[in-house]
Structure formats: C-alpha cells, structure tokens
Tab-separated table of C-alpha atoms and ligand atoms in Angstrom:
chain	number	residue	atom	x	y	z
I	197	MET	CA	79.295	57.202	89.075
I	198	PRO	CA	81.972	54.809	90.481
I	199	ALA	CA	85.483	56.263	90.850
I	200	SER	CA	86.987	53.625	88.534
I	201	LYS	CA	84.760	54.800	85.660
I	202	VAL	CA	85.239	58.527	86.290
I	203	LYS	CA	89.024	58.223	85.919
I	204	ASN	CA	88.696	57.658	82.187
I	205	TYR	CA	86.707	60.800	81.481
I	206	ARG	CA	88.041	64.252	80.653
I	207	PRO	CA	87.595	67.140	83.160
I	208	GLU	CA	84.518	68.598	81.379
I	209	THR	CA	82.734	65.243	81.673
I	210	ARG	CA	83.752	64.750	85.320
I	211	LEU	CA	82.329	68.181	86.097
I	212	VAL	CA	78.902	67.002	84.958
I	213	HIS	CA	78.818	63.396	86.175
I	214	ALA	CA	81.368	62.615	88.894
I	215	GLY	CA	80.082	61.911	92.383
I	216	THR	CA	76.388	61.708	91.475
I	217	LEU	CA	74.364	59.692	94.010
I	218	ARG	CA	70.880	58.854	92.697
I	219	SER	CA	68.073	58.221	95.143
I	220	GLN	CA	65.400	55.543	94.638
I	221	PHE	CA	63.510	58.008	92.390
I	222	GLY	CA	66.231	58.071	89.718
I	223	GLU	CA	66.235	61.856	89.439
I	224	THR	CA	68.231	63.410	86.550
I	225	SER	CA	69.414	66.418	88.514
I	226	GLU	CA	71.222	65.821	91.800
I	227	ALA	CA	68.939	66.039	94.832
I	228	LEU	CA	69.314	68.473	97.687
I	229	PHE	CA	69.337	66.542	100.967
I	230	LEU	CA	68.400	69.326	103.355
I	231	THR	CA	68.680	67.246	106.498
I	232	GLN	CA	70.676	67.618	109.687
I	233	GLY	CA	70.625	63.982	110.692
I	234	TYR	CA	69.619	60.445	109.708
I	235	ILE	CA	67.273	57.763	111.091
I	236	TYR	CA	68.781	54.327	111.687
I	237	GLY	CA	66.986	51.024	111.226
I	238	SER	CA	68.010	49.795	114.678
I	239	ALA	CA	70.018	50.778	117.739
I	240	GLU	CA	72.738	48.350	116.624
I	241	GLU	CA	73.010	50.015	113.200
I	242	CYS	CA	73.169	53.422	114.874
I	243	GLU	CA	76.005	52.273	117.153
I	244	GLN	CA	77.972	50.761	114.273
I	245	ARG	CA	77.536	53.718	111.920
I	246	PHE	CA	78.515	56.143	114.644
I	247	ALA	CA	81.658	54.132	115.335
I	248	GLY	CA	82.462	54.120	111.591
I	249	LYS	CA	82.228	50.304	111.440
I	250	ILE	CA	79.625	50.367	108.674
I	251	PRO	CA	79.260	53.050	105.979
I	252	GLY	CA	76.492	55.655	106.007
I	253	PHE	CA	75.739	59.214	106.921
I	254	VAL	CA	75.676	60.210	110.569
I	255	TYR	CA	75.326	63.963	111.041
I	256	SER	CA	75.526	66.777	108.500
I	257	ARG	CA	78.274	68.618	110.354
I	258	TYR	CA	80.585	66.142	108.650
I	259	SER	CA	78.638	63.963	106.230
I	260	ASN	CA	75.619	64.523	104.020
I	261	PRO	CA	74.757	63.098	100.589
I	262	THR	CA	74.761	66.520	98.871
I	263	MET	CA	78.083	67.521	100.463
I	264	ASP	CA	79.401	64.093	99.516
I	265	MET	CA	78.453	64.556	95.835
I	266	PHE	CA	80.176	67.966	95.775
I	267	GLU	CA	83.294	66.593	97.492
I	268	LYS	CA	83.508	63.551	95.185
I	269	ARG	CA	83.038	65.696	92.061
I	270	MET	CA	85.768	68.087	93.224
I	271	ALA	CA	88.089	65.182	94.073
I	272	ALA	CA	87.535	63.630	90.629
I	273	LEU	CA	88.301	66.963	88.965
I	274	GLU	CA	91.401	67.623	91.060
I	275	GLY	CA	92.739	64.063	90.899
I	276	ALA	CA	92.601	63.867	94.716
I	277	GLU	CA	91.756	60.771	96.762
I	278	ALA	CA	89.587	62.702	99.201
I	279	ALA	CA	87.933	66.057	99.805
I	280	ARG	CA	86.134	67.882	102.592
I	281	SER	CA	83.855	70.864	102.004
I	282	THR	CA	83.799	73.928	104.256
I	283	ALA	CA	81.581	76.955	104.823
I	284	THR	CA	84.013	79.423	103.198
I	285	GLY	CA	87.402	79.524	101.539
I	286	MET	CA	88.845	80.926	104.767
I	287	ALA	CA	87.442	77.939	106.683
I	288	ALA	CA	89.277	75.674	104.210
I	289	VAL	CA	92.577	77.564	104.603
I	290	THR	CA	92.317	77.761	108.406
I	291	THR	CA	91.290	74.100	108.807
I	292	ALA	CA	94.056	72.824	106.515
I	293	LEU	CA	96.750	74.873	108.270
I	294	MET	CA	95.567	74.297	111.836
I	295	GLY	CA	95.266	70.582	111.153
I	296	LEU	CA	98.998	70.470	110.391
I	297	VAL	CA	100.417	72.330	113.377
I	298	LYS	CA	100.502	72.485	117.160
I	299	ALA	CA	102.060	74.942	119.634
I	300	GLY	CA	105.813	75.203	119.060
I	301	ASP	CA	105.611	74.489	115.305
I	302	HIS	CA	106.586	76.818	112.475
I	303	VAL	CA	105.021	77.703	109.118
I	304	VAL	CA	106.699	79.160	106.021
I	305	ALA	CA	104.437	81.086	103.653
I	306	ALA	CA	104.794	83.436	100.707
I	307	LYS	CA	104.326	87.101	101.653
I	308	ALA	CA	101.915	87.656	98.812
I	309	LEU	CA	98.783	86.201	100.379
I	310	PHE	CA	95.147	87.295	100.298
I	311	GLY	CA	94.703	89.624	103.333
I	312	SER	CA	92.743	87.165	105.520
I	313	CYS	CA	95.146	84.288	104.728
I	314	ARG	CA	98.063	86.448	105.806
I	315	TRP	CA	96.210	87.330	109.017
I	316	VAL	CA	95.629	83.620	109.751
I	317	VAL	CA	99.330	82.810	109.258
I	318	GLU	CA	100.771	85.812	111.096
I	319	GLU	CA	98.184	86.591	113.776
I	320	TRP	CA	95.847	83.670	114.376
I	321	LEU	CA	98.398	80.822	114.312
I	322	GLY	CA	100.668	83.061	116.399
I	323	ARG	CA	98.073	83.188	119.177
I	324	PHE	CA	98.402	79.410	119.537
I	325	GLY	CA	102.202	79.438	119.689
I	326	VAL	CA	102.844	78.693	116.014
I	327	THR	CA	105.521	80.963	114.544
I	328	SER	CA	105.804	81.883	110.878
I	329	THR	CA	108.295	83.234	108.350
I	330	LEU	CA	107.063	85.042	105.240
I	331	VAL	CA	109.193	84.854	102.103
I	332	ASN	CA	109.312	86.206	98.575
I	333	GLY	CA	107.551	83.292	96.859
I	334	THR	CA	109.510	83.612	93.617
I	335	ASN	CA	112.841	83.165	95.433
I	336	LEU	CA	113.508	79.463	96.113
I	337	ASP	CA	116.510	80.298	98.322
I	338	GLU	CA	114.225	82.239	100.658
I	339	TRP	CA	111.906	79.228	101.032
I	340	LYS	CA	114.954	77.050	101.814
I	341	LYS	CA	116.552	79.480	104.270
I	342	ALA	CA	113.275	80.034	106.139
I	343	THR	CA	113.019	76.343	107.011
I	344	GLN	CA	113.552	75.383	110.654
I	345	LYS	CA	113.650	72.061	112.515
I	346	ASN	CA	110.061	72.651	113.685
I	347	THR	CA	108.652	73.685	110.248
I	348	LYS	CA	105.513	71.633	109.606
I	349	ALA	CA	103.730	73.520	106.824
I	350	PHE	CA	104.498	75.550	103.718
I	351	PHE	CA	101.691	77.697	102.334
I	352	MET	CA	101.268	79.650	99.102
I	353	GLU	CA	98.630	80.914	96.725
I	354	THR	CA	99.548	80.923	93.060
I	355	PRO	CA	98.713	82.965	91.005
I	356	THR	CA	98.650	85.428	93.868
I	357	ASN	CA	95.915	87.849	94.791
I	358	PRO	CA	96.076	90.546	93.428
I	359	THR	CA	99.380	90.852	91.541
I	360	LEU	CA	99.128	87.453	89.779
I	361	GLU	CA	102.653	86.313	90.674
I	362	VAL	CA	103.231	82.633	89.923
I	363	TYR	CA	105.335	80.312	92.119
I	364	ASP	CA	107.069	77.082	91.183
I	365	ILE	CA	104.921	74.491	92.979
I	366	ALA	CA	107.138	71.465	92.214
I	367	ALA	CA	110.317	73.205	93.411
I	368	VAL	CA	108.719	74.519	96.629
I	369	ALA	CA	107.145	71.089	97.310
I	370	GLU	CA	110.603	69.526	97.109
I	371	ILE	CA	112.014	72.049	99.594
I	372	ALA	CA	109.063	71.432	101.941
I	373	HIS	CA	109.445	67.658	101.752
I	374	ASN	CA	113.211	67.799	102.332
I	375	ALA	CA	112.386	69.708	105.529
I	376	GLY	CA	109.730	67.164	106.552
I	377	ALA	CA	106.931	69.708	105.997
I	378	LYS	CA	103.712	69.577	103.951
I	379	LEU	CA	102.858	72.055	101.185
I	380	VAL	CA	99.339	73.539	101.096
I	381	VAL	CA	98.416	75.442	97.905
I	382	ASP	CA	95.510	77.885	97.611
I	383	ASN	CA	94.606	77.310	93.952
I	384	VAL	CA	91.651	79.673	93.728
I	385	PHE	CA	93.027	81.954	91.003
I	386	ALA	CA	94.083	79.072	88.728
I	387	THR	CA	90.890	77.034	89.269
I	388	PRO	CA	91.187	73.212	89.118
I	389	LEU	CA	91.052	73.517	85.325
I	390	TYR	CA	94.317	75.394	84.838
I	391	GLN	CA	96.655	74.027	87.509
I	392	SER	CA	96.882	70.746	89.447
I	393	PRO	CA	99.053	71.320	92.533
I	394	LEU	CA	98.763	67.712	93.802
I	395	ALA	CA	100.176	66.380	90.532
I	396	LEU	CA	103.049	68.886	90.910
I	397	GLY	CA	103.916	67.565	94.390
I	398	ALA	CA	101.760	69.628	96.773
I	399	ASP	CA	100.188	67.723	99.673
I	400	CYS	CA	96.943	69.628	99.946
I	401	VAL	CA	94.912	72.025	97.776
I	402	VAL	CA	92.362	74.506	99.088
I	403	TYR	CA	89.728	76.544	97.263
I	404	SER	CA	87.362	79.328	98.000
I	405	ALA	CA	84.360	77.825	96.161
I	406	THR	CA	82.830	81.281	96.586
I	407	LYS	CA	84.778	82.357	93.488
I	408	HIS	CA	84.748	80.507	90.137
I	409	ILE	CA	83.147	77.328	91.478
I	410	ASP	CA	79.861	79.034	92.386
I	411	GLY	CA	80.676	81.579	89.705
I	412	GLN	CA	77.407	83.426	90.013
I	413	GLY	CA	77.982	85.425	93.194
I	414	ARG	CA	75.490	83.533	95.397
I	415	CYS	CA	76.991	81.351	98.133
I	416	LEU	CA	80.170	81.144	100.122
I	417	GLY	CA	81.983	77.830	100.302
I	418	GLY	CA	85.344	76.116	100.401
I	419	VAL	CA	86.967	72.760	99.803
I	420	ILE	CA	90.110	70.926	100.945
I	421	LEU	CA	91.573	68.203	98.697
I	422	ALA	CA	94.388	65.755	99.444
I	423	SER	CA	95.252	62.086	99.811
I	424	GLU	CA	92.952	59.957	101.983
I	425	LYS	CA	95.757	59.751	104.565
I	426	PHE	CA	96.280	63.526	104.683
I	427	ILE	CA	92.540	64.115	105.115
I	428	MET	CA	92.237	61.491	107.859
I	429	ASP	CA	95.428	62.602	109.674
I	430	HIS	CA	94.944	66.385	109.480
I	431	VAL	CA	91.454	67.436	108.362
I	432	HIS	CA	88.698	64.936	109.154
I	433	GLN	CA	88.660	65.289	112.938
I	434	VAL	CA	89.091	69.082	112.838
I	435	ILE	CA	85.959	69.393	110.697
I	436	ARG	CA	84.028	66.726	112.607
I	437	GLN	CA	84.744	68.218	116.027
I	438	THR	CA	84.925	71.971	115.311
I	439	GLY	CA	82.298	72.287	112.548
I	440	PRO	CA	83.466	74.752	109.852
I	441	SER	CA	81.104	72.807	107.585
I	442	LEU	CA	79.388	73.702	104.321
I	443	SER	CA	75.580	73.740	104.463
I	444	PRO	CA	73.889	71.107	102.239
I	445	PHE	CA	72.037	73.906	100.464
I	446	ASN	CA	75.267	75.686	99.528
I	447	ALA	CA	76.848	72.331	98.617
I	448	TRP	CA	73.995	71.771	96.154
I	449	ILE	CA	74.538	75.209	94.581
I	450	MET	CA	78.268	74.470	94.231
I	451	LEU	CA	77.639	70.973	92.880
I	452	LYS	CA	75.281	72.196	90.166
I	453	ALA	CA	77.583	75.139	89.407
I	454	LEU	CA	80.458	72.732	88.705
I	455	GLU	CA	78.523	71.508	85.655
I	456	THR	CA	79.148	74.841	83.912
I	457	LEU	CA	82.594	75.639	85.395
I	458	SER	CA	84.643	74.796	82.296
I	459	VAL	CA	82.347	76.747	79.940
I	460	ARG	CA	82.380	79.804	82.203
I	461	VAL	CA	86.117	79.775	82.958
I	462	GLN	CA	87.003	79.302	79.294
I	463	ARG	CA	84.843	82.274	78.262
I	464	GLN	CA	86.136	84.430	81.137
I	465	THR	CA	89.729	83.601	80.190
I	466	GLU	CA	89.101	84.643	76.579
I	467	THR	CA	87.654	87.936	77.816
I	468	ALA	CA	90.536	88.484	80.267
I	469	GLY	CA	92.998	87.855	77.417
I	470	ALA	CA	91.163	90.329	75.163
I	471	VAL	CA	91.107	92.909	77.993
I	472	SER	CA	94.840	92.499	78.601
I	473	ASP	CA	95.532	92.982	74.877
I	474	ALA	CA	93.308	96.079	74.740
I	475	LEU	CA	94.821	97.686	77.855
I	476	ALA	CA	98.539	96.792	77.537
I	477	GLY	CA	100.485	99.914	76.606
I	478	HIS	CA	97.505	102.237	77.259
I	479	LYS	CA	98.748	105.748	78.101
I	480	LYS	CA	96.826	105.870	81.417
I	481	ILE	CA	98.275	102.551	82.618
I	482	SER	CA	101.827	102.157	83.921
I	483	ARG	CA	101.890	98.349	84.298
I	484	LEU	CA	99.722	95.389	83.309
I	485	ILE	CA	100.060	91.807	84.570
I	486	TYR	CA	98.347	88.866	82.912
I	487	PRO	CA	99.514	85.248	83.245
I	488	GLY	CA	98.612	84.562	79.602
I	489	ARG	CA	101.106	87.121	78.234
I	490	SER	CA	104.706	86.433	77.264
I	491	ASP	CA	105.832	89.532	79.222
I	492	HIS	CA	104.624	88.059	82.547
I	493	PRO	CA	107.648	87.967	84.928
I	494	GLN	CA	107.171	84.233	85.618
I	495	ALA	CA	106.236	83.226	82.054
I	496	ALA	CA	108.575	80.198	82.196
I	497	THR	CA	106.928	78.835	85.370
I	498	ILE	CA	103.484	79.439	83.878
I	499	ALA	CA	104.443	77.475	80.757
I	500	LYS	CA	105.679	74.633	82.973
I	501	GLN	CA	102.772	74.275	85.401
I	502	MET	CA	99.627	76.019	84.114
I	503	ARG	CA	97.346	74.958	81.286
I	504	ALA	CA	96.074	78.482	80.523
I	505	GLY	CA	96.284	82.079	81.725
I	506	SER	CA	93.661	83.429	84.060
I	507	THR	CA	90.255	85.042	84.320
I	508	LEU	CA	91.912	87.961	86.127
I	509	VAL	CA	94.025	90.881	84.970
I	510	ALA	CA	95.892	93.336	87.227
I	511	PHE	CA	96.895	96.823	86.087
I	512	GLU	CA	98.203	100.013	87.632
I	513	VAL	CA	96.331	103.181	86.718
I	514	LYS	CA	98.545	106.299	86.648
I	515	GLY	CA	97.853	108.916	89.341
I	516	GLY	CA	97.813	106.632	92.411
I	517	LYS	CA	94.645	106.356	94.500
I	518	GLN	CA	93.079	109.420	92.874
I	519	GLY	CA	93.633	108.010	89.394
I	520	ALA	CA	92.285	104.604	90.464
I	521	PHE	CA	89.174	106.126	92.044
I	522	ARG	CA	88.462	108.271	88.937
I	523	PHE	CA	88.729	105.118	86.867
I	524	LEU	CA	86.465	103.089	89.213
I	525	ASN	CA	83.861	105.837	89.401
I	526	GLY	CA	83.941	106.167	85.600
I	527	LEU	CA	82.762	102.580	85.022
I	528	SER	CA	79.136	101.996	84.119
I	529	LEU	CA	78.855	98.263	83.345
I	530	ILE	CA	81.542	96.767	85.563
I	531	GLY	CA	80.856	96.694	89.322
I	532	ILE	CA	83.212	97.937	92.048
I	533	THR	CA	83.639	95.156	94.609
I	534	ASN	CA	86.136	93.152	96.641
I	535	ASN	CA	84.941	89.829	95.168
I	536	LEU	CA	85.904	87.943	91.979
I	537	GLY	CA	85.034	84.970	89.781
I	538	ASP	CA	81.437	86.072	89.135
I	539	ALA	CA	79.317	85.967	85.966
I	540	LYS	CA	79.476	89.760	86.177
I	541	SER	CA	82.759	91.525	85.402
I	542	LEU	CA	84.108	93.101	88.586
I	543	VAL	CA	86.923	95.408	89.622
I	544	THR	CA	88.680	95.718	92.970
I	545	HIS	CA	90.994	98.329	94.466
I	546	PRO	CA	93.142	96.079	96.707
I	547	THR	CA	94.784	98.964	98.644
I	548	THR	CA	91.469	100.050	100.157
I	549	THR	CA	89.829	96.594	100.410
I	550	THR	CA	91.450	93.138	100.408
I	551	HIS	CA	94.932	94.417	101.375
I	552	GLN	CA	93.897	97.408	103.495
I	553	ARG	CA	95.328	95.835	106.684
I	554	LEU	CA	98.897	95.894	105.321
I	555	THR	CA	101.111	98.948	105.850
I	556	PRO	CA	101.976	101.061	102.774
I	557	GLU	CA	105.526	99.620	103.002
I	558	GLN	CA	104.222	96.022	103.062
I	559	ARG	CA	101.995	96.743	100.063
I	560	ALA	CA	104.874	98.397	98.187
I	561	GLU	CA	107.002	95.299	98.821
I	562	LEU	CA	104.264	93.185	97.195
I	563	GLY	CA	103.879	95.520	94.221
I	564	ILE	CA	100.424	96.682	95.353
I	565	GLY	CA	100.524	100.341	94.412
I	566	ASP	CA	97.728	102.810	95.214
I	567	GLY	CA	96.720	102.783	91.533
I	568	LEU	CA	96.507	98.968	91.255
I	569	ILE	CA	93.225	97.521	89.969
I	570	ARG	CA	92.253	93.824	89.899
I	571	PHE	CA	89.851	93.016	87.068
I	572	SER	CA	87.785	89.803	87.140
I	573	ALA	CA	86.228	88.858	83.797
I	574	GLY	CA	82.542	87.959	83.724
I	575	LEU	CA	80.376	86.431	81.036
I	576	GLU	CA	79.323	89.610	79.214
I	577	HIS	CA	80.373	90.216	75.596
I	578	ALA	CA	84.094	91.056	75.695
I	579	ASP	CA	83.600	94.172	73.541
I	580	ASP	CA	81.121	95.692	76.024
I	581	VAL	CA	83.569	95.077	78.864
I	582	ILE	CA	86.507	96.574	76.960
I	583	GLU	CA	84.468	99.625	75.910
I	584	ASP	CA	83.517	100.237	79.559
I	585	LEU	CA	87.164	99.933	80.728
I	586	LEU	CA	88.437	102.261	77.989
I	587	ALA	CA	85.709	104.843	78.666
I	588	ALA	CA	86.587	104.830	82.393
I	589	LEU	CA	90.312	105.208	81.595
I	590	ASP	CA	89.431	108.298	79.534
I	591	LYS	CA	88.173	109.871	82.749
I	592	VAL	CA	91.481	109.425	84.575
E	229	PLP	C1	93.215	83.664	97.247
E	229	PLP	C2	92.043	83.617	98.170
E	229	PLP	N1	92.019	82.683	99.146
E	229	PLP	C3	90.978	82.590	100.007
E	229	PLP	C4	89.916	83.462	99.934
E	229	PLP	C5	88.823	83.356	100.952
E	229	PLP	O1	87.648	82.838	100.441
E	229	PLP	P1	86.202	83.097	101.118
E	229	PLP	O2	85.858	84.522	100.883
E	229	PLP	O3	85.326	82.114	100.445
E	229	PLP	O4	86.362	82.810	102.581
E	229	PLP	C6	89.896	84.450	98.916
E	229	PLP	C7	88.810	85.409	98.731
E	229	PLP	O5	88.109	85.951	99.442
E	229	PLP	C8	90.992	84.517	98.030
E	229	PLP	O6	91.027	85.439	97.044
C-alpha cells in the first residue's frame, strides 16, 4: 500500500495493511521471501543496483522484501520516515547508540535501564572510549547537569523495566537538542500503540520486537525507527557492514504478528488494569506500580504523553526474596520467566534475573527490592489470572 494512502488510516488498519508488497501471484497473506540474495537481469543492472543507482534488493543482510514489509509497517505505525529491523532488541539498542558515537564522545542515560542496555552504555561503549553519565530519569536538572561538550546521545526507556517509571520525553528531548545531542527512546514497554516518542521530539525509537510485537513467545527481533536522514547518517551503514540483521523468517513472523498487535495489547492492558485493582492494598503486598492508576508517581507525565497504561504491573511482595520466591512457587497458571509481552501471563523476579548484575545498592537506588515482582499480562481470562495471583499470595 503506498505511503500516501496509509497516512489516512488509523493505527489498527495500518497494522493490517501498511507495507504489503504483493508478488505476481496476488497472494492475500504476505509472502515469506526466504532468500539470501537476488539474481539480476544483466551485469549492468547488478552494478547499478549494488551502487544504489536503481532501486531493488541486493543482499538480505540489509534488504529483503519480507524485512521491508515489516519495516514499512512499523514505520507507518510509528509515524517514522524510515525503519531498519534487527535480530534482537539488544541489536537495535546497540546499533542505534553505536551509530551515534565515536571514541571521545559522551552519552547521558537514565539509570533505570534494562540490565543489558545498562551494560551496553556503561561497559561496552566504555571499551571504545565513549564515556557515560547515568541520571535519575525523573529529574530534568540531572539530565541538564550531566551534559558535556562531547555529549552526542541521550538514552532512556520509558516506562522503565521493571519499576514502570515514566520520563518526560518532550522535556528530555529539548535538553538533548540544546546540547546538540540526539535522544534515543526504548519504547518497548509502551508499545507503538500507547506512546509516540518521535512525535514528542525524540530522534530515534527502538523496540525489542521479541516482546509485544511477536507477542506469542516465538522469535527474537528488533527495530530502529527515525527520520530518513537519521537512518542514513547513523544506522544504515552500521547494519549493512556489521550485520545485526533480522532473518526474513523472523521478519515474516513479526509482520504477521503486527496484524493482531492492537487486539492483544488492548486485552492485555484490560487484564493488567484488573490485576492492579485486585492486588492494590493487598495485605501481602507493600507497594504496587501501574501506569494506569492515579497513584502512579508520574501520573501527570503519563496523562501528557501516553494514550493508555500498560500490559505490565510491578509489585513488592512482603518478606523480601523469601516472600517473592514463595509467591512465585505458589503460582500454577502463570509462568516464572525473565521474558514479557507473551500471550501467556508471566512473572519475573528482576533481582535474580534481568537486574542480577547490579549491586544491591544500585538496585535499591532504582527501587528494585528483593520482593519486587514484574507481572506481564497474557491473553487468558482475567479472572483466572487474578485467582492464580491471589492463591499464590496466600502462600506467602
Ligand atoms: C526495555 C528492554 N529493552 C531491550 C530489551 C532487549 O530485547 P531482546 O531480548 O529482544 O534483545 C528488553 C528485553 O529483553 C527490554 O525489556
């Protein structure tokens, strides 16, 4: 479907139609082009396509019709000019950040990052001579004060994993731009349906497509979305030459999964809301965080920049690690995992999984107590999920 036509449709319609490329057979469902390369009609055509002088696919490390359909559908949903798909969410984060910096540059990021993202900022970029400052993402003064002459990138995830803090994207984008830096936002917890960082002033959005986009726990994937200029200046060559690429097979899974994204996320959000209502104030829980509740610490920012709450709920079970483990082991329907955004409801104990690498002091600073649980709503009946959670809490 041409981009000019897609613009007029609502997100649910774009999720089903945008980016579709039909072959000569006129198939209804998008085809899987499981091919590494392409045959050219002549040596001259090959030369010209390779040099980018005429359009066409060249090599599936960086261009393939199925990847292209997924990228165009994501771009239409996000309101981005361009997109590039990657093998994982971490490949998207690493490519976007490394494409912005060189030795001697500086990055400012919020402290509350998914464990691997924090490792990339602090450890991996550091090995190439890129320094970083981590700030409290809710404190705009800290973002401002952390800025240096050599700051090239700002990075945040919002809502954060796992404590669901929400940062003011427009305000941080302004600080980044005043410093001559670009803002990259990891939007995985909001999904493209609930928050549009580019429209709020961010320069680049990254997703782990592994989460809600696949939504059925099958494939890993990632995507980077930005203006055409940003992609060409900072992303295109990194992907083309270093190859963190998505496989066409996984691109096809993600593409077809997008068709049901809005239905799944809406249902999961309703369940997450019902779970937060059922658990708030429970005698075995000391704290509950849900972006759809008026008692969320950043409720004003949420009202300003998000269209709905979240498919995730975080809560602190009393009794620290022992209490959390009794609760986890008391579940019968909901699975214990480190993943999220699946059709199956899942729970995670961040202290012993996703945030294990941090010291107890670093976790305490982020509000990740030993009793903290991250709940990801699936597609089961909400009452079955709530009954399972309440029965497990009885065992604490
Ligand atoms: C906020 C966030 N960013 C990035 C990632 C990395 O995604 P992936 O596992 O697809 O590499 C994850 C999850 O694992 C995540 O929760």
